[in-house]
Amino acid sequence: MIDYIKGSIYQITNDAVVIDKGGIGIKILMPSTSLKKLSEGQETTIYTDLVVREDDISLYGFIDLHERQMYQLLITVSGIGPKVAMNILGGMNSSLLQKSILLEDLSILTQAPGVGKKTAQRIVVELKDKLSKMDSFVPSDVEVQQIHSLDNPALEALIQLGYQEKEANKMLQGIDKDQPIELILRQALKNR
């Protein structure tokens, strides 16, 4: 197995990075969230997982060990292979993924590309116990609230408009959340 590759970034594409190592370009498939943190010419270390199939050899890469660990856990879930795991990590960072599994927050998991409700439930069932035994994360009440705020587009819109989260939450109190977002925002702005 190739544990990591350290070298200069030669090229970044939609789904991969090419690392120049001793004059050889090594293509490493990566989640889009990780690719956004990299730039061409940068010296970096990419943690990897080599997947050998009958008709394909692919090298998957991760910006840190936690991201790789989450990927390795995801591919143990029935029906999730390396590509789906990469799509999931491309839709959210590894910490948010871990938190949403531990909190059994299916709404966050189903936002990832290729993950429906059944797949999200399977991920939670198969990984929650494994993750709860890991030391890297125990959610606080504040983090639980932050995760649930991601599921509230009206709250996100108010924050984007410059309101503090606490103030935005206060503005949204008592408003029916089943209305179209435009009406929710209009009522919230009247509540200021």
XYZ file of N, CA and C in Angstrom:
576
model
N 0.837 -1.184 0.000
C 0.000 0.000 0.000
C 0.881 1.246 0.000
N 0.381 2.286 -0.627
C 1.064 3.578 -0.612
C 0.363 4.423 0.441
N 1.046 4.749 1.523
C 0.418 5.451 2.637
C 0.257 6.946 2.368
N 1.267 7.566 1.795
C 1.166 8.984 1.455
C 2.144 9.302 0.342
N 1.891 10.435 -0.318
C 2.795 10.935 -1.344
C 3.071 12.396 -1.028
N 4.349 12.724 -0.983
C 4.768 14.094 -0.701
C 5.434 14.625 -1.961
N 4.976 15.772 -2.416
C 5.559 16.338 -3.623
C 4.903 17.647 -4.006
N 5.233 18.107 -5.200
C 4.729 19.376 -5.710
C 3.488 19.129 -6.569
N 2.471 19.965 -6.389
C 1.244 19.814 -7.178
C 1.502 20.354 -8.576
N 1.379 19.479 -9.563
C 1.603 19.844 -10.956
C 0.318 20.354 -11.595
N -0.804 19.666 -11.306
C -2.078 20.025 -11.934
C -3.240 19.639 -11.021
N -4.315 20.439 -11.081
C -5.546 20.128 -10.353
C -6.682 20.085 -11.364
N -7.468 18.991 -11.349
C -8.637 18.863 -12.221
C -9.891 18.834 -11.345
N -11.051 18.540 -11.953
C -12.322 18.494 -11.197
C -12.281 17.494 -10.057
N -11.656 16.342 -10.303
C -11.732 15.252 -9.327
C -10.379 14.683 -8.921
N -9.300 15.317 -9.362
C -7.983 14.736 -9.079
C -6.902 15.809 -9.007
N -5.782 15.383 -8.453
C -4.591 16.213 -8.404
C -3.451 15.369 -8.979
N -2.541 16.018 -9.697
C -1.358 15.327 -10.201
C -0.168 15.850 -9.407
N 0.507 14.936 -8.719
C 1.677 15.281 -7.905
C 2.930 14.914 -8.691
N 3.837 15.865 -8.815
C 5.119 15.611 -9.462
C 6.068 15.066 -8.409
N 6.448 13.810 -8.586
C 7.365 13.157 -7.643
C 8.529 12.587 -8.442
N 9.646 13.266 -8.389
C 10.836 12.795 -9.090
C 10.649 12.715 -10.599
N 9.921 13.665 -11.175
C 9.711 13.673 -12.616
C 8.597 12.760 -13.094
N 7.884 12.141 -12.182
C 6.751 11.275 -12.533
C 5.479 11.932 -12.006
N 4.465 12.056 -12.875
C 3.182 12.633 -12.472
C 2.269 11.546 -11.931
N 1.902 11.649 -10.675
C 1.037 10.653 -10.035
C -0.353 11.258 -9.882
N -1.338 10.642 -10.567
C -2.717 11.134 -10.501
C -3.402 10.526 -9.284
N -3.966 11.404 -8.450
C -4.629 10.976 -7.221
C -6.043 11.553 -7.214
N -7.042 10.686 -7.168
C -8.439 11.124 -7.098
C -8.720 11.642 -5.696
N -9.397 12.801 -5.613
C -9.637 13.427 -4.303
C -11.043 14.005 -4.222
N -11.581 14.143 -2.997
C -12.872 14.818 -2.825
C -12.750 16.296 -3.221
N -13.813 16.844 -3.789
C -13.770 18.243 -4.234
C -13.514 19.211 -3.079
N -13.981 18.873 -1.873
C -13.735 19.753 -0.722
C -12.239 19.865 -0.431
N -11.502 18.799 -0.667
C -10.050 18.821 -0.442
C -9.327 19.538 -1.571
N -9.789 19.321 -2.802
C -9.136 19.952 -3.950
C -9.163 21.476 -3.846
N -10.236 22.012 -3.261
C -10.370 23.468 -3.128
C -9.311 24.059 -2.199
N -8.719 23.238 -1.352
C -7.715 23.718 -0.397
C -6.300 23.692 -0.980
N -6.168 23.176 -2.198
C -4.849 23.014 -2.807
C -4.643 24.015 -3.937
N -3.385 24.274 -4.279
C -3.081 25.130 -5.424
C -1.860 24.572 -6.157
N -1.836 24.809 -7.460
C -0.733 24.309 -8.284
C 0.585 24.927 -7.831
N 1.631 24.105 -7.839
C 2.951 24.539 -7.412
C 3.209 24.363 -5.920
N 2.168 24.105 -5.169
C 2.268 23.945 -3.708
C 2.928 22.607 -3.366
N 3.808 22.623 -2.370
C 4.368 21.389 -1.819
C 3.365 20.855 -0.813
N 3.026 19.582 -0.907
C 2.010 19.034 -0.017
C 2.227 17.554 0.240
N 1.524 17.057 1.236
C 1.479 15.628 1.525
C 0.036 15.182 1.367
N -0.179 14.165 0.542
C -1.510 13.608 0.322
C -1.507 12.187 0.885
N -2.430 11.912 1.809
C -2.579 10.567 2.373
C -3.428 9.765 1.401
N -3.054 8.516 1.153
C -3.667 7.784 0.043
C -4.247 6.430 0.437
N -5.067 5.927 -0.477
C -5.612 4.578 -0.393
C -5.587 4.018 -1.808
N -4.871 2.935 -2.014
C -4.751 2.305 -3.322
C -5.835 1.250 -3.466
N -6.637 1.369 -4.539
C -7.715 0.416 -4.794
C -7.398 -0.320 -6.091
N -7.254 -1.643 -5.983
C -6.944 -2.475 -7.143
C -8.163 -3.327 -7.463
N -8.677 -3.163 -8.669
C -9.819 -3.947 -9.150
C -9.363 -4.729 -10.382
N -10.222 -5.604 -10.818
C -9.895 -6.427 -11.981
C -9.545 -5.577 -13.203
N -10.282 -4.492 -13.409
C -10.094 -3.670 -14.601
C -9.596 -2.250 -14.307
N -9.169 -1.984 -13.080
C -8.801 -0.619 -12.722
C -7.870 -0.599 -11.506
N -6.934 0.318 -11.541
C -6.104 0.605 -10.370
C -6.236 2.105 -10.131
N -6.737 2.479 -8.973
C -6.949 3.897 -8.662
C -6.297 4.246 -7.335
N -5.783 5.454 -7.289
C -5.184 5.970 -6.072
C -6.071 7.113 -5.579
N -6.649 6.940 -4.395
C -7.519 7.949 -3.800
C -6.720 8.708 -2.755
N -6.905 10.025 -2.719
C -6.108 10.847 -1.825
C -6.933 11.712 -0.896
N -6.299 12.080 0.225
C -6.990 12.829 1.272
C -6.046 13.843 1.879
N -6.594 14.966 2.257
C -5.799 16.079 2.764
C -5.273 15.828 4.173
N -5.988 14.984 4.940
C -5.527 14.657 6.291
C -5.927 13.226 6.654
N -5.399 12.753 7.759
C -5.640 11.366 8.171
C -7.089 11.121 8.574
N -7.742 12.124 9.143
C -9.151 11.966 9.545
C -10.035 11.750 8.320
N -9.772 12.501 7.258
C -10.552 12.349 6.030
C -10.367 10.939 5.452
N -9.125 10.457 5.462
C -8.879 9.104 4.958
C -9.566 8.065 5.842
N -9.529 8.269 7.138
C -10.175 7.336 8.064
C -11.684 7.282 7.809
N -12.309 8.424 7.566
C -13.746 8.452 7.281
C -14.045 7.736 5.962
N -13.195 7.935 4.961
C -13.338 7.234 3.680
C -13.256 5.721 3.895
N -12.256 5.293 4.654
C -12.080 3.856 4.884
C -13.260 3.254 5.635
N -13.867 4.015 6.523
C -15.079 3.541 7.203
C -16.257 3.491 6.231
N -16.388 4.526 5.403
C -17.508 4.566 4.451
C -17.501 3.368 3.507
N -16.327 2.972 3.027
C -16.297 1.867 2.062
C -16.570 0.512 2.711
N -16.668 0.477 4.041
C -17.077 -0.768 4.706
C -18.600 -0.911 4.738
N -19.312 0.175 4.435
C -20.776 0.151 4.442
C -21.267 -0.580 3.200
N -22.217 -1.473 3.389
C -22.789 -2.243 2.293
C -23.320 -1.308 1.201
N -22.865 -1.514 -0.030
C -23.346 -0.726 -1.160
C -22.580 0.556 -1.421
N -21.568 0.850 -0.614
C -20.777 2.065 -0.838
C -19.363 1.669 -1.241
N -19.012 2.063 -2.453
C -17.671 1.813 -2.955
C -16.847 3.086 -2.887
N -15.630 3.032 -3.406
C -14.742 4.192 -3.345
C -15.310 5.452 -4.005
N -15.970 5.302 -5.158
C -16.476 6.491 -5.858
C -17.599 7.162 -5.079
N -18.521 6.377 -4.530
C -19.613 6.956 -3.735
C -19.042 7.598 -2.471
N -18.074 6.934 -1.847
C -17.441 7.501 -0.648
C -16.784 8.844 -0.973
N -16.142 8.937 -2.131
C -15.519 10.201 -2.540
C -16.576 11.271 -2.796
N -17.711 10.876 -3.391
C -18.805 11.835 -3.606
C -19.325 12.370 -2.278
N -19.456 11.484 -1.296
C -19.941 11.899 0.021
C -18.962 12.889 0.648
N -17.674 12.558 0.630
C -16.665 13.456 1.201
C -16.518 14.736 0.383
N -16.888 14.671 -0.895
C -16.867 15.869 -1.730
C -18.015 16.811 -1.417
N -19.069 16.275 -0.794
C -20.230 17.085 -0.455
C -20.164 17.707 0.928
N -19.281 17.205 1.769
C -19.144 17.742 3.134
C -17.771 17.361 3.668
N -17.267 18.121 4.613
C -15.965 17.755 5.167
C -16.114 16.556 6.108
N -15.010 15.932 6.417
C -15.040 14.689 7.198
C -15.574 14.888 8.614
N -15.341 16.052 9.203
C -15.857 16.310 10.556
C -17.377 16.405 10.563
N -17.931 17.109 9.572
C -19.390 17.220 9.480
C -20.008 15.850 9.214
N -19.364 15.055 8.375
C -19.849 13.701 8.102
C -19.893 12.894 9.393
N -18.816 12.940 10.149
C -18.754 12.186 11.401
C -19.825 12.664 12.379
N -19.969 13.965 12.504
C -20.971 14.520 13.422
C -22.378 14.104 13.014
N -22.670 14.190 11.715
C -24.027 13.860 11.272
C -24.339 12.380 11.472
N -23.340 11.511 11.367
C -23.555 10.082 11.630
C -23.814 9.869 13.120
N -22.988 10.463 13.966
C -23.150 10.289 15.412
C -24.476 10.851 15.920
N -24.938 11.925 15.283
C -26.199 12.548 15.691
C -27.401 11.977 14.937
N -27.125 10.996 14.064
C -28.163 10.356 13.244
C -28.957 11.390 12.454
N -28.265 12.379 11.917
C -28.906 13.451 11.158
C -28.955 13.076 9.676
N -30.040 12.418 9.280
C -30.188 11.954 7.902
C -30.309 13.114 6.925
N -30.845 14.243 7.363
C -31.025 15.377 6.453
C -29.678 15.902 5.949
N -28.659 15.866 6.772
C -27.321 16.287 6.338
C -26.733 15.238 5.399
N -26.841 13.971 5.768
C -26.269 12.900 4.948
C -26.896 12.840 3.564
N -28.207 13.063 3.466
C -28.875 12.966 2.161
C -28.550 14.149 1.258
N -27.892 15.173 1.772
C -27.459 16.283 0.921
C -26.235 15.905 0.088
N -25.543 14.851 0.470
C -24.363 14.410 -0.280
C -24.809 13.771 -1.591
N -24.084 14.011 -2.670
C -24.442 13.428 -3.961
C -24.462 11.897 -3.902
N -25.530 11.296 -4.415
C -25.627 9.840 -4.470
C -26.100 9.180 -3.195
N -26.547 9.968 -2.217
C -27.002 9.393 -0.948
C -28.481 9.707 -0.748
N -29.295 8.654 -0.815
C -30.713 8.790 -0.524
C -30.970 8.436 0.926
N -32.249 8.423 1.285
C -32.611 8.173 2.679
C -32.171 6.777 3.139
N -32.365 5.753 2.284
C -31.993 4.383 2.678
C -30.484 4.249 2.863
N -29.732 4.847 1.956
C -28.270 4.791 2.079
C -27.821 5.529 3.338
N -28.418 6.677 3.605
C -28.072 7.445 4.810
C -28.367 6.632 6.068
N -29.510 5.949 6.085
C -29.854 5.108 7.239
C -28.841 3.978 7.406
N -28.440 3.376 6.284
C -27.466 2.284 6.333
C -26.122 2.787 6.864
N -25.719 3.981 6.431
C -24.463 4.569 6.916
C -24.517 4.749 8.430
N -25.616 5.302 8.919
C -25.763 5.532 10.364
C -25.741 4.212 11.123
N -26.523 3.237 10.659
C -26.615 1.942 11.352
C -25.256 1.246 11.404
N -24.533 1.260 10.272
C -23.283 0.506 10.201
C -22.078 1.237 10.800
N -22.142 2.569 10.904
C -20.951 3.298 11.354
C -21.070 3.982 12.712
N -22.275 4.166 13.219
C -22.426 4.931 14.467
C -21.627 4.310 15.613
N -21.730 3.000 15.798
C -20.996 2.352 16.891
C -19.486 2.461 16.695
N -19.030 2.275 15.458
C -17.592 2.376 15.184
C -17.087 3.784 15.492
N -17.862 4.791 15.082
C -17.443 6.176 15.301
C -17.512 6.581 16.760
N -18.481 6.055 17.488
C -18.606 6.434 18.898
C -17.433 5.910 19.727
N -16.746 4.884 19.222
C -15.575 4.346 19.921
C -14.302 5.134 19.608
N -14.376 5.987 18.574
C -13.212 6.796 18.210
C -13.151 8.026 19.102
N -11.957 8.500 19.408
C -11.773 9.650 20.287
C -11.908 10.992 19.584
N -11.883 11.004 18.257
C -11.720 12.273 17.556
C -12.895 13.225 17.648
N -14.075 12.766 18.095
C -15.188 13.703 18.145
C -16.265 13.277 19.126
N -16.656 14.193 19.978
C -17.842 14.038 20.814
C -18.581 15.364 20.693
N -19.798 15.374 20.102
C -20.456 16.647 19.818
C -20.905 17.385 21.074
N -20.665 18.686 21.082
C -21.172 19.527 22.164
C -22.555 20.027 21.763
N -23.280 20.625 22.699
C -24.603 21.166 22.389
C -24.524 22.240 21.313
N -23.472 23.059 21.346
C -23.309 24.117 20.354
C -23.127 23.507 18.970
N -22.299 22.448 18.865
C -22.076 21.808 17.575
C -23.342 21.146 17.059
N -24.135 20.565 17.932
C -25.405 19.968 17.526
C -26.292 21.044 16.915
N -26.360 22.208 17.563
C -27.179 23.301 17.053
C -26.644 23.784 15.705
N -25.322 23.862 15.546
C -24.743 24.311 14.285
C -25.058 23.341 13.164
N -25.026 22.051 13.432
C -25.344 21.069 12.400
C -26.788 21.231 11.967
N -27.687 21.393 12.922
C -29.095 21.534 12.568
C -29.371 22.858 11.868
N -28.558 23.885 12.113
C -28.767 25.152 11.419
C -28.438 25.018 9.937
N -27.593 24.044 9.569
C -27.274 23.823 8.165
C -28.486 23.346 7.390
N -29.453 22.788 8.093
C -30.649 22.268 7.461
C -31.720 23.350 7.338
N -31.399 24.599 7.666
C -32.369 25.680 7.662
C -31.921 26.754 6.672
N -32.423 26.694 5.433
C -31.973 27.658 4.422
C -32.328 29.104 4.773
N -33.439 29.324 5.495
C -33.807 30.686 5.888
C -32.769 31.252 6.855
N -32.332 30.440 7.802
C -31.302 30.870 8.744
C -30.009 31.191 8.005
N -29.629 30.318 7.090
C -28.415 30.543 6.301
C -28.519 31.839 5.501
N -29.691 32.102 4.922
C -29.885 33.324 4.135
C -29.729 34.566 5.009
N -30.305 34.542 6.207
C -30.182 35.686 7.117
C -28.732 35.903 7.543
N -28.010 34.825 7.765
C -26.591 34.937 8.119
C -25.816 35.551 6.957
N -26.156 35.125 5.724
C -25.507 35.686 4.537
C -25.810 37.179 4.384
N -26.974 37.598 4.874
C -27.339 39.020 4.825
C -26.629 39.840 5.900
N -25.877 39.170 6.774
C -25.075 39.879 7.762
C -25.572 39.801 9.195
N -26.661 39.088 9.430
C -27.166 38.945 10.795
C -26.367 37.872 11.531
N -26.173 38.061 12.824
C -25.537 37.042 13.654
C -26.497 35.867 13.792
N -25.963 34.666 13.992
C -26.810 33.473 14.063
C -27.842 33.577 15.183
N -27.431 34.089 16.326
C -28.357 34.221 17.458
C -29.516 35.153 17.099
N -29.185 36.287 16.479
C -30.208 37.254 16.075
C -31.117 36.659 15.000
N -30.531 35.945 14.040
C -31.311 35.329 12.964
C -32.275 34.283 13.524
N -31.808 33.492 14.480
C -32.690 32.498 15.116
C -33.866 33.177 15.805
N -33.589 34.301 16.470
C -34.643 35.042 17.164
C -35.664 35.572 16.148
N -35.180 36.045 15.000
C -36.062 36.573 13.956
C -36.972 35.487 13.385
N -36.499 34.247 13.376
C -37.257 33.140 12.784
C -38.223 32.477 13.761
N -38.147 32.828 15.035
C -39.023 32.204 16.033
C -40.485 32.498 15.717
N -41.309 31.456 15.805
C -42.746 31.602 15.612
C -43.190 31.640 14.162
N -42.274 31.509 13.225
C -42.634 31.526 11.803
C -42.782 30.088 11.317
N -43.849 29.839 10.565
C -44.115 28.510 10.011
C -43.028 28.156 8.995
N -42.261 27.109 9.273
C -41.125 26.717 8.428
C -41.546 25.980 7.150
N -42.842 25.648 7.026
C -43.312 24.914 5.849
C -43.684 25.832 4.691
N -43.566 27.132 4.881
C -43.862 28.099 3.825
C -42.673 28.189 2.862
N -42.892 28.796 1.689
C -41.755 29.064 0.794
C -40.750 29.985 1.497
N -39.496 29.825 1.174
C -38.432 30.567 1.850
C -38.603 32.077 1.708
N -39.142 32.534 0.568
C -39.338 33.970 0.368
C -40.267 34.550 1.436
N -41.360 33.827 1.731
C -42.305 34.292 2.752
C -41.681 34.251 4.146
N -40.923 33.198 4.409
C -40.254 33.082 5.711
C -39.317 34.268 5.917
N -38.515 34.585 4.892
C -37.563 35.692 5.005
C -38.278 37.030 5.162
N -39.356 37.219 4.413
C -40.120 38.463 4.513
C -40.638 38.658 5.942
N -41.215 37.589 6.509
C -41.741 37.668 7.877
C -40.611 37.873 8.893
N -39.489 37.201 8.672
C -38.354 37.333 9.590
C -37.826 38.762 9.606
N -37.742 39.378 8.437
C -37.243 40.752 8.362
C -38.211 41.733 9.016
N -39.500 41.413 8.992
C -40.489 42.252 9.694
C -40.350 42.098 11.211
N -39.891 40.932 11.670
C -39.759 40.645 13.104
C -38.543 41.309 13.753
N -37.683 41.966 12.976
C -36.450 42.538 13.529
C -36.699 43.449 14.654
